[in-house]
Coordinates of C-alpha atoms in Angstrom, one line a residue:
X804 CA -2.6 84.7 123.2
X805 CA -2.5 88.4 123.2
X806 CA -6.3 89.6 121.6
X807 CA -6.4 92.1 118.5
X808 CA -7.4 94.9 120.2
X809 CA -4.4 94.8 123.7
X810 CA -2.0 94.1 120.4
X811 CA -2.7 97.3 118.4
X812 CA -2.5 99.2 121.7
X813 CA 1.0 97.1 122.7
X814 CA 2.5 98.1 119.4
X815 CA 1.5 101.3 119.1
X816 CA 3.4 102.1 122.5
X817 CA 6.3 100.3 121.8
X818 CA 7.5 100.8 118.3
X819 CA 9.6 103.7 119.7
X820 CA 11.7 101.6 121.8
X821 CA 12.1 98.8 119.0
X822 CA 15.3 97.6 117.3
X823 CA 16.8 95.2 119.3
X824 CA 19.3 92.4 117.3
X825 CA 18.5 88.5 116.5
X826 CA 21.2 88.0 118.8
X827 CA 22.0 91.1 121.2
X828 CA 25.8 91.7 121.1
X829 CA 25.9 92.0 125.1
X830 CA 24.5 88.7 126.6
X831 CA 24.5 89.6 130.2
X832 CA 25.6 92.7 131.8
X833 CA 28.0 94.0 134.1
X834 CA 27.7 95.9 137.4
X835 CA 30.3 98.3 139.5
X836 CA 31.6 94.7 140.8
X837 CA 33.3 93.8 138.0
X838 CA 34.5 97.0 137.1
X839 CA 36.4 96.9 140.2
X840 CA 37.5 93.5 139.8
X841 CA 39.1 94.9 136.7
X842 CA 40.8 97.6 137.6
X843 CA 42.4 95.8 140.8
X844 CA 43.8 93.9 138.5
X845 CA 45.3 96.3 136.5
X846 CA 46.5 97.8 139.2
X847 CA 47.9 94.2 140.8
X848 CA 49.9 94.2 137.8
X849 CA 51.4 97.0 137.9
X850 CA 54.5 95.8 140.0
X851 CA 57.2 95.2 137.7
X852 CA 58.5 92.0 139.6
X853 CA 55.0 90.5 138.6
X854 CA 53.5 92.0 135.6
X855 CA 50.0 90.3 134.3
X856 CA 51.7 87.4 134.7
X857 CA 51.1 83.7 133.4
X858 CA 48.7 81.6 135.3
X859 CA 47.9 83.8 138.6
X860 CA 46.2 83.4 141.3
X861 CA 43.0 85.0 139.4
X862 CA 43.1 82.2 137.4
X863 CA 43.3 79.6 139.4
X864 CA 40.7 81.1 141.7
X865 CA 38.4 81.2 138.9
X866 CA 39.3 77.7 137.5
X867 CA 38.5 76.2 140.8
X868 CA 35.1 78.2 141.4
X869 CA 33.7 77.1 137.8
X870 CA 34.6 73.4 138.2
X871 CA 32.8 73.7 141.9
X872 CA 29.8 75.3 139.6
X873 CA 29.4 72.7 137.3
X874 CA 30.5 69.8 139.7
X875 CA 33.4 68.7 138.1
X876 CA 37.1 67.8 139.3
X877 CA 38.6 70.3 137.4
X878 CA 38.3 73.5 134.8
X879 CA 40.6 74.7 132.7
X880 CA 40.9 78.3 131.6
X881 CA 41.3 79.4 127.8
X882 CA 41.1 82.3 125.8
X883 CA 38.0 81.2 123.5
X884 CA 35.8 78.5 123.5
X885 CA 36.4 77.7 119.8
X886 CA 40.3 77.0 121.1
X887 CA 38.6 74.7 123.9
X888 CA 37.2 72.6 120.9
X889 CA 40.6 72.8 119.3
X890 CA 42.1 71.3 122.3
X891 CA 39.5 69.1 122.7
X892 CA 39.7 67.5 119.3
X893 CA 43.4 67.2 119.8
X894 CA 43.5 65.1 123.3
X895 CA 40.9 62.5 121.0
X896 CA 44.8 62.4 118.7
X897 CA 42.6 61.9 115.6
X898 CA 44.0 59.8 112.9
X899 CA 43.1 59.6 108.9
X900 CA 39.4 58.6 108.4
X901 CA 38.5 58.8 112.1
X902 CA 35.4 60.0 112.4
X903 CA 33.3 62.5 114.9
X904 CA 29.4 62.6 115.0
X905 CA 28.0 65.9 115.5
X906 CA 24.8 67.8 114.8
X907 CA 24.5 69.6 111.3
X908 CA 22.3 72.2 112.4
X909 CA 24.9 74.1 114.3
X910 CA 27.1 76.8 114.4
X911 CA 30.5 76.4 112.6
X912 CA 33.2 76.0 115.4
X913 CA 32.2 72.4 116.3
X914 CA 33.2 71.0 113.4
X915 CA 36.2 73.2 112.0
X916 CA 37.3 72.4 115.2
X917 CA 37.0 69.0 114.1
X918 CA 38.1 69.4 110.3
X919 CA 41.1 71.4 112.5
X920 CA 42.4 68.0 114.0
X921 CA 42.2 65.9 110.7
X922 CA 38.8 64.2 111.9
X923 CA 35.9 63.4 109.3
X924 CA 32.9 65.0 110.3
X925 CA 29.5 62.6 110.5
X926 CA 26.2 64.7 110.7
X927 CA 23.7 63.8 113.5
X928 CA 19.7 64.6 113.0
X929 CA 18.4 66.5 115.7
X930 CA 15.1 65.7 117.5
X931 CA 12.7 68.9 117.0
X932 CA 11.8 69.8 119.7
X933 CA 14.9 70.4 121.5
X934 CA 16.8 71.0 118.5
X935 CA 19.4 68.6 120.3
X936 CA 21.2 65.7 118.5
X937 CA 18.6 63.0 118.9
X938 CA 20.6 60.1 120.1
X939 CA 19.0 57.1 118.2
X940 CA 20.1 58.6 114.9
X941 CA 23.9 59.2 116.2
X942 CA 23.5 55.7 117.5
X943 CA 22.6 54.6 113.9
X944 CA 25.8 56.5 112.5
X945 CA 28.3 54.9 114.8
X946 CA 30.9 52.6 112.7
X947 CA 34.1 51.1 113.8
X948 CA 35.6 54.5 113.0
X949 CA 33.8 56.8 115.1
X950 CA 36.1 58.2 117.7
X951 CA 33.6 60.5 119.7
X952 CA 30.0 61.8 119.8
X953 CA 30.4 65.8 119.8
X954 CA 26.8 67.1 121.0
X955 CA 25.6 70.4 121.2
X956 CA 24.0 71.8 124.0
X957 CA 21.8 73.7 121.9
X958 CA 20.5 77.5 122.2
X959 CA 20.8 76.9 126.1
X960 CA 19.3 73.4 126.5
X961 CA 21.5 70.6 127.6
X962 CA 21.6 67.3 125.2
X963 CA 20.6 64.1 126.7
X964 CA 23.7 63.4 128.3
X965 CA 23.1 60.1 130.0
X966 CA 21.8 58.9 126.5
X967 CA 24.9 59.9 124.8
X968 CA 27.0 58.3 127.1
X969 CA 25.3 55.2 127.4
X970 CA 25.5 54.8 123.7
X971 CA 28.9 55.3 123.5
X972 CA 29.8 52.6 126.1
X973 CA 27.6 50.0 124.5
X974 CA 29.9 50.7 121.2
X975 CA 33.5 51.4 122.8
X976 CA 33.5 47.1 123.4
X977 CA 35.6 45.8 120.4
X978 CA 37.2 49.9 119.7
X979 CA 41.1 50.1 120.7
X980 CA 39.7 53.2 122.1
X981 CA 36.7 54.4 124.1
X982 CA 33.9 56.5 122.0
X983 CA 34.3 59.9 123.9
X984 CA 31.5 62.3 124.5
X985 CA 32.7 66.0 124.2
X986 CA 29.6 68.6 125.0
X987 CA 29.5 72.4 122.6
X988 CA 28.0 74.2 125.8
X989 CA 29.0 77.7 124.4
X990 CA 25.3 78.2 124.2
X991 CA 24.2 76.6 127.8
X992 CA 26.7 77.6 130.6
X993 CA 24.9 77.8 133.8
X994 CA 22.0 75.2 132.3
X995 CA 20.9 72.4 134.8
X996 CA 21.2 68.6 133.6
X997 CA 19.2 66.7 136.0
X998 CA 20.4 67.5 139.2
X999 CA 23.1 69.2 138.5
X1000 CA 24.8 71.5 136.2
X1001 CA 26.0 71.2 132.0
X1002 CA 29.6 70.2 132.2
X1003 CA 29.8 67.5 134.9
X1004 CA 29.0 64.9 132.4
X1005 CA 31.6 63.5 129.3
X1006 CA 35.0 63.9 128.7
X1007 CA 35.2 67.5 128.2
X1008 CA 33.0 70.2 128.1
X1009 CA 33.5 73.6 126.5
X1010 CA 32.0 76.8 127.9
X1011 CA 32.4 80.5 126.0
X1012 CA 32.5 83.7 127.8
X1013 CA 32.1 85.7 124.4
X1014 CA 30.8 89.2 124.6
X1015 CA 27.3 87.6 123.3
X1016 CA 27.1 84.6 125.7
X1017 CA 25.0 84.1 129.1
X1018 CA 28.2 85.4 130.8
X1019 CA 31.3 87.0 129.2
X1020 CA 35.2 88.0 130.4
X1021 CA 36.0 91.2 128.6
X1022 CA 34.7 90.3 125.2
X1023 CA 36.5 86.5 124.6
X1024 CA 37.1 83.7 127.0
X1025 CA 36.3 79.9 127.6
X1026 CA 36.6 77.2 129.9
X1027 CA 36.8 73.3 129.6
X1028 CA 35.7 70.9 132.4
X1029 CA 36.9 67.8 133.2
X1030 CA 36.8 64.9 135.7
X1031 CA 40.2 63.4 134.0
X1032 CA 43.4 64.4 135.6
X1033 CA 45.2 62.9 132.5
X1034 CA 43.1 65.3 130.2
X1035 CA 43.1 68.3 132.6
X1036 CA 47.0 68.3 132.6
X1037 CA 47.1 67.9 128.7
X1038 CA 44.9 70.6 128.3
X1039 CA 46.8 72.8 130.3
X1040 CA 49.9 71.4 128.8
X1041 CA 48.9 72.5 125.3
X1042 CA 47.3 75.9 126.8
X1043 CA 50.9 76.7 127.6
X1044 CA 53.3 76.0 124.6
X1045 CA 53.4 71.9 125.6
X1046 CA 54.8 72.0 128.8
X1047 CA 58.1 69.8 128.7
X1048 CA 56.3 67.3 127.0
X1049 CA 54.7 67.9 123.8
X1050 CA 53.3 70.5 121.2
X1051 CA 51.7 73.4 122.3
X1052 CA 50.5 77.0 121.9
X1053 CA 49.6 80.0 123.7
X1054 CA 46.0 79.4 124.7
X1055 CA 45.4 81.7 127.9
X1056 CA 42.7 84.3 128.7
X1057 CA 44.1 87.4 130.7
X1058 CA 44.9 88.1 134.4
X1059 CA 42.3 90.6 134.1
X1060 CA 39.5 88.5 132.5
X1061 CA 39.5 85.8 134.7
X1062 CA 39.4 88.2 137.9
X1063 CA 36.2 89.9 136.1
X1064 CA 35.3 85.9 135.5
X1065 CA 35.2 85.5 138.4
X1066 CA 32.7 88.1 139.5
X1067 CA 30.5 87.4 136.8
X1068 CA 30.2 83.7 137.7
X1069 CA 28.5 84.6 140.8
X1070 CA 26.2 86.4 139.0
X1071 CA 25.6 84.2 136.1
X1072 CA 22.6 82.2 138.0
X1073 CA 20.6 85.6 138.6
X1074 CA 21.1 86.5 134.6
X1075 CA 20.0 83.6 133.8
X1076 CA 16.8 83.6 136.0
X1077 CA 15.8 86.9 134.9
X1078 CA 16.3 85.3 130.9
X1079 CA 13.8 81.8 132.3
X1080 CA 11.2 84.5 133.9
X1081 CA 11.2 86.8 130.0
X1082 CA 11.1 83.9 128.2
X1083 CA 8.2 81.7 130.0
X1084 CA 5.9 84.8 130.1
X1085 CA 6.9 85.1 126.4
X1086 CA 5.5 81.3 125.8
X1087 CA 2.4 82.5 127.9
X1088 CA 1.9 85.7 125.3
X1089 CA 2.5 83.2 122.5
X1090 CA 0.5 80.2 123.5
X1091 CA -2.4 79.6 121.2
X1092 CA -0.9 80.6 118.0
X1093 CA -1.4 77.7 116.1
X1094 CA 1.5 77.9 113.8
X1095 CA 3.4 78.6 116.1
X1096 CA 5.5 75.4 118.2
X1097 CA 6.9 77.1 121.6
X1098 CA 10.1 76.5 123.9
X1099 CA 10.3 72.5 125.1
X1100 CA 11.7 72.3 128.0
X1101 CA 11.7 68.8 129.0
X1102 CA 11.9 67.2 132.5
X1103 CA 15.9 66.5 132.8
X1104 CA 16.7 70.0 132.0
X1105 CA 16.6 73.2 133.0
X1106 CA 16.5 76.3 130.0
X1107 CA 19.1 79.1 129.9
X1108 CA 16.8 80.6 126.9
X1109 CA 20.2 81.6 125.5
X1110 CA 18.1 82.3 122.6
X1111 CA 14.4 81.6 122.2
X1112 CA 13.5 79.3 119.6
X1113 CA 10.6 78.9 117.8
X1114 CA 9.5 76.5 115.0
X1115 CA 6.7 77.1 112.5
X1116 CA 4.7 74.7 110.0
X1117 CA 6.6 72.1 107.4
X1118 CA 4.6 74.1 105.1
X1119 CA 5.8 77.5 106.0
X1120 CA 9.1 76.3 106.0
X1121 CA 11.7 78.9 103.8
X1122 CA 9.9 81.6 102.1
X1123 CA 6.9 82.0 104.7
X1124 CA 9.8 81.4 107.9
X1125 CA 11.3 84.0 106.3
X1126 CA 8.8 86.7 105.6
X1127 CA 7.8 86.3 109.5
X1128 CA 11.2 87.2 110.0
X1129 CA 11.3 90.5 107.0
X1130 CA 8.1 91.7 108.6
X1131 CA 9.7 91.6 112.1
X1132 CA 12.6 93.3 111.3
X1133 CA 10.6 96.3 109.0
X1134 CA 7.6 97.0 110.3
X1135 CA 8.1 96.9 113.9
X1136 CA 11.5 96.9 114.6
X1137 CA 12.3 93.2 116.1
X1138 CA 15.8 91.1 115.0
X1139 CA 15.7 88.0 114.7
X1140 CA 18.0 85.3 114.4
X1141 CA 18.3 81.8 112.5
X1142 CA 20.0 79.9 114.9
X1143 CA 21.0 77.6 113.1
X1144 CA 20.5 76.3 109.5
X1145 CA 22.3 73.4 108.5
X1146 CA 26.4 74.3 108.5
X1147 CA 26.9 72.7 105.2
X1148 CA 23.6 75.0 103.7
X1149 CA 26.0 78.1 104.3
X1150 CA 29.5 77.0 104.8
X1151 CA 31.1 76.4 101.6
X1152 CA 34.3 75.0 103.5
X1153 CA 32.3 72.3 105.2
X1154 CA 30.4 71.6 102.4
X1155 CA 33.5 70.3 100.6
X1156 CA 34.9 68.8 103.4
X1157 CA 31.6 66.7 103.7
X1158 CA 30.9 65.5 100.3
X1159 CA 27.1 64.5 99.7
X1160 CA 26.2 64.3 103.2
X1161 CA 22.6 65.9 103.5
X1162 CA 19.9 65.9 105.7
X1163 CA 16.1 66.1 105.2
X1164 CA 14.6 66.6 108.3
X1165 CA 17.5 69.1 109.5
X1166 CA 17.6 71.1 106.7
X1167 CA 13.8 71.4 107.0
X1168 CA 13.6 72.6 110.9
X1169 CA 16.5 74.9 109.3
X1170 CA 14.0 76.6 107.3
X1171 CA 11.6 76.5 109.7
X1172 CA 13.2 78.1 113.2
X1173 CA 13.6 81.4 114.1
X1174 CA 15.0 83.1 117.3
X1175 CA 13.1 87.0 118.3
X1176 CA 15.3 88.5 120.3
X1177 CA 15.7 88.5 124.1
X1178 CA 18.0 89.5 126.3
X1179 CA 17.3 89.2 130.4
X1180 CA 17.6 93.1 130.8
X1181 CA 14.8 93.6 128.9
X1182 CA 11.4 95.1 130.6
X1183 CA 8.0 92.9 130.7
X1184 CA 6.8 95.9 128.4
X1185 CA 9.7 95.0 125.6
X1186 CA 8.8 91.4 126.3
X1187 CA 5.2 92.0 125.4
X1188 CA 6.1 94.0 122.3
X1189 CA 8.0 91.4 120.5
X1190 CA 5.3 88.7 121.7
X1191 CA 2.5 91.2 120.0
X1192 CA 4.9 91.8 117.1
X1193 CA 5.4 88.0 116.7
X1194 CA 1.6 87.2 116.5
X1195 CA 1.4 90.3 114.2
X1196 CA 3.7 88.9 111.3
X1197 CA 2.6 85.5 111.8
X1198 CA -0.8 86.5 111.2
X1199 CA -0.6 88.6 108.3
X1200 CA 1.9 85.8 107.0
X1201 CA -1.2 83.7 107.0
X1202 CA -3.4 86.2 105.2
X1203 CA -0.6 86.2 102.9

């Protein structure tokens, strides 16, 4: 932990350079490279003959190198993530009262996406530490309804795949269809699952390249991967108006983003490292505040840090959580982000949708997490800021 007397001397240096968001609205960054990536092609496009085009070659370049990335058979393209969970939802062909297990504390899109498809959401706990659906307690809500397990790779952490899947087969025996696992990596692309990467394991998983994400095509833009050939060509199916065989809708990204996908895929491991190396000198600033609980990062998995999430006492829980957070943001200058409370806490649509579900311990680490911000272009000297600034307002939170 950083002493009294290096803190006052940190934040008296630093407070000019202060007021950086929660949750920056740039994730990554981009160099000359993808600059020129975009403007080829533009200038590809030009030719009337071709125009931007439908699915070109940029797309299938950039398909084929992100399903290499991740390990799996195949990737397909879309124009946000929260349409890849859309889509997703869909290829389960959800019928009345079929149900969908998924984490509460969450952000929204996972389960509009499933309220989208006519599916009945059922809230999963998450373990603490992780802030991952724990898997015994979305064993313990399985019934003969449940259609599919929907986890959350959460704030850049994979879930515990293996666990998930293994749950679902045990339950698929006696189910006219198979419990499906769909992974929410819109947090976590680019995070390591064992010995490999988030996306080769489940059904489906969903990627985001939004403007805030680890990387980004122009703003908006996702990605689903697959190891099912009958799920790959439905996806792309629906992606373009149905094909010849079904409904469909115009689900694309551009010509343009997935050439500057492209480029930024070969970068993403590099922005990501530079995010690990902030974040674990961070939890060495921070260690020894004992309100504080740091980072897990357990043995399976390997951290994006998409955000950096830390969890403070039961007792502090709400209005002490939150004055941490008030004296952040005033005093010296640091956004913060809670990422996430409960979705039916502050999504009145959800809320109905879900009746009287509720639960304790997740709306407690709700009130209890917070995310200072970090972002994997800032200096060791910003780093250290926030980490002083952090031990600043939790102490004077204690003095009350």
């Amino acid at each position: 932990m950083i002493d009294a007397a290096r803190r006052k001397r940190i934040l008296a240096r630093g407070r000019s350079q202060a007021g950086w968001e929660g949750e920056p609205r740039l994730g990554g960054w981009y160099t000359d490279r993808e600059i020129r990536a975009a403007v080829k092609a533009i200038r590809d496009s030009m030719d009337w003959r071709e125009g931007f085009g439908f699915i070109t070659k940029e797309f299938t370049d950039f398909e084929a190198a992100y399903a290499r990335y991740t390990g799996s058979r195949y990737a397909v393209s879309v124009s946000t993530a929260s349409v890849g969970l859309d889509m997703a939802m869909r290829c389960l062909n959800l019928g009345p009262g079929d149900e969908v297990i998924c984490p509460a504390v969450n952000f929204k899109a996972s389960h509009m996406a499933i309220l989208g498809q006519g599916g009945r959401i059922v809230f999963a706990d998450i373990d603490p530490r992780t802030f991952n659906i724990d898997p015994h307690d979305a064993e313990r809500r399985i019934t003969r309804r449940t259609r599919a397990i929907l986890p959350v790779h959460m704030n850049g952490l994979s879930a515990p795949m293996d666990e998930l899947l293994a749950i679902a087969k045990r339950h698929s025996r006696g189910h006219g269809e198979p419990i499906r696992v769909i992974g929410d990596a819109a947090r976590a692309g680019g995070g390591g699952y064992k010995s490999g990467k988030i996306g080769k394991r489940g059904w489906m998983t969903v990627f985001s390249f939004h403007t805030m994400k680890l990387m980004t095509t122009l703003g908006e833009g996702g990605m689903i991967t697959t190891d099912d050939r009958a799920v790959k060509n439905r996806l792309e199916s629906i992606r373009q108006w149905g094909g010849a065989s079904g409904w469909g809708s115009s689900y694309k990204m551009t010509r343009v983003q997935a050439a500057v996908g492209l480029v930024q895929l070969k970068r993403l491991d590099s922005m990501i490292a530079r995010r690990v190396r902030l974040a674990r000198l961070r939890s060495k600033l921070l260690a020894g505040v004992p309100e504080l609980a740091l980072p897990f990062e357990p043995a399976y998995a390997e951290h994006t840090y998409y955000l950096y999430t830390l969890l403070l006492p039961p007792d502090w829980a709400g209005r002490k959580r939150d004055r941490v957070v008030d004296i952040l943001r005033r005093k010296y200058g640091v956004g913060c982000i809670i990422a996430n409370p409960p979705v039916y806490s502050d999504n009145a649509f959800i809320r109905k949708a879900t009746g009287r579900q509720r639960l304790p311990k997740s709306d407690e680490i709700g009130a209890r997490l917070f995310c200072p911000s970090l972002h994997p272009l800032m200096t060791d000297a910003q780093n250290e800021y926030i980490a002083a600034a952090v031990i600043e307002a939790v102490e004077r939170t204690r003095k009350g």
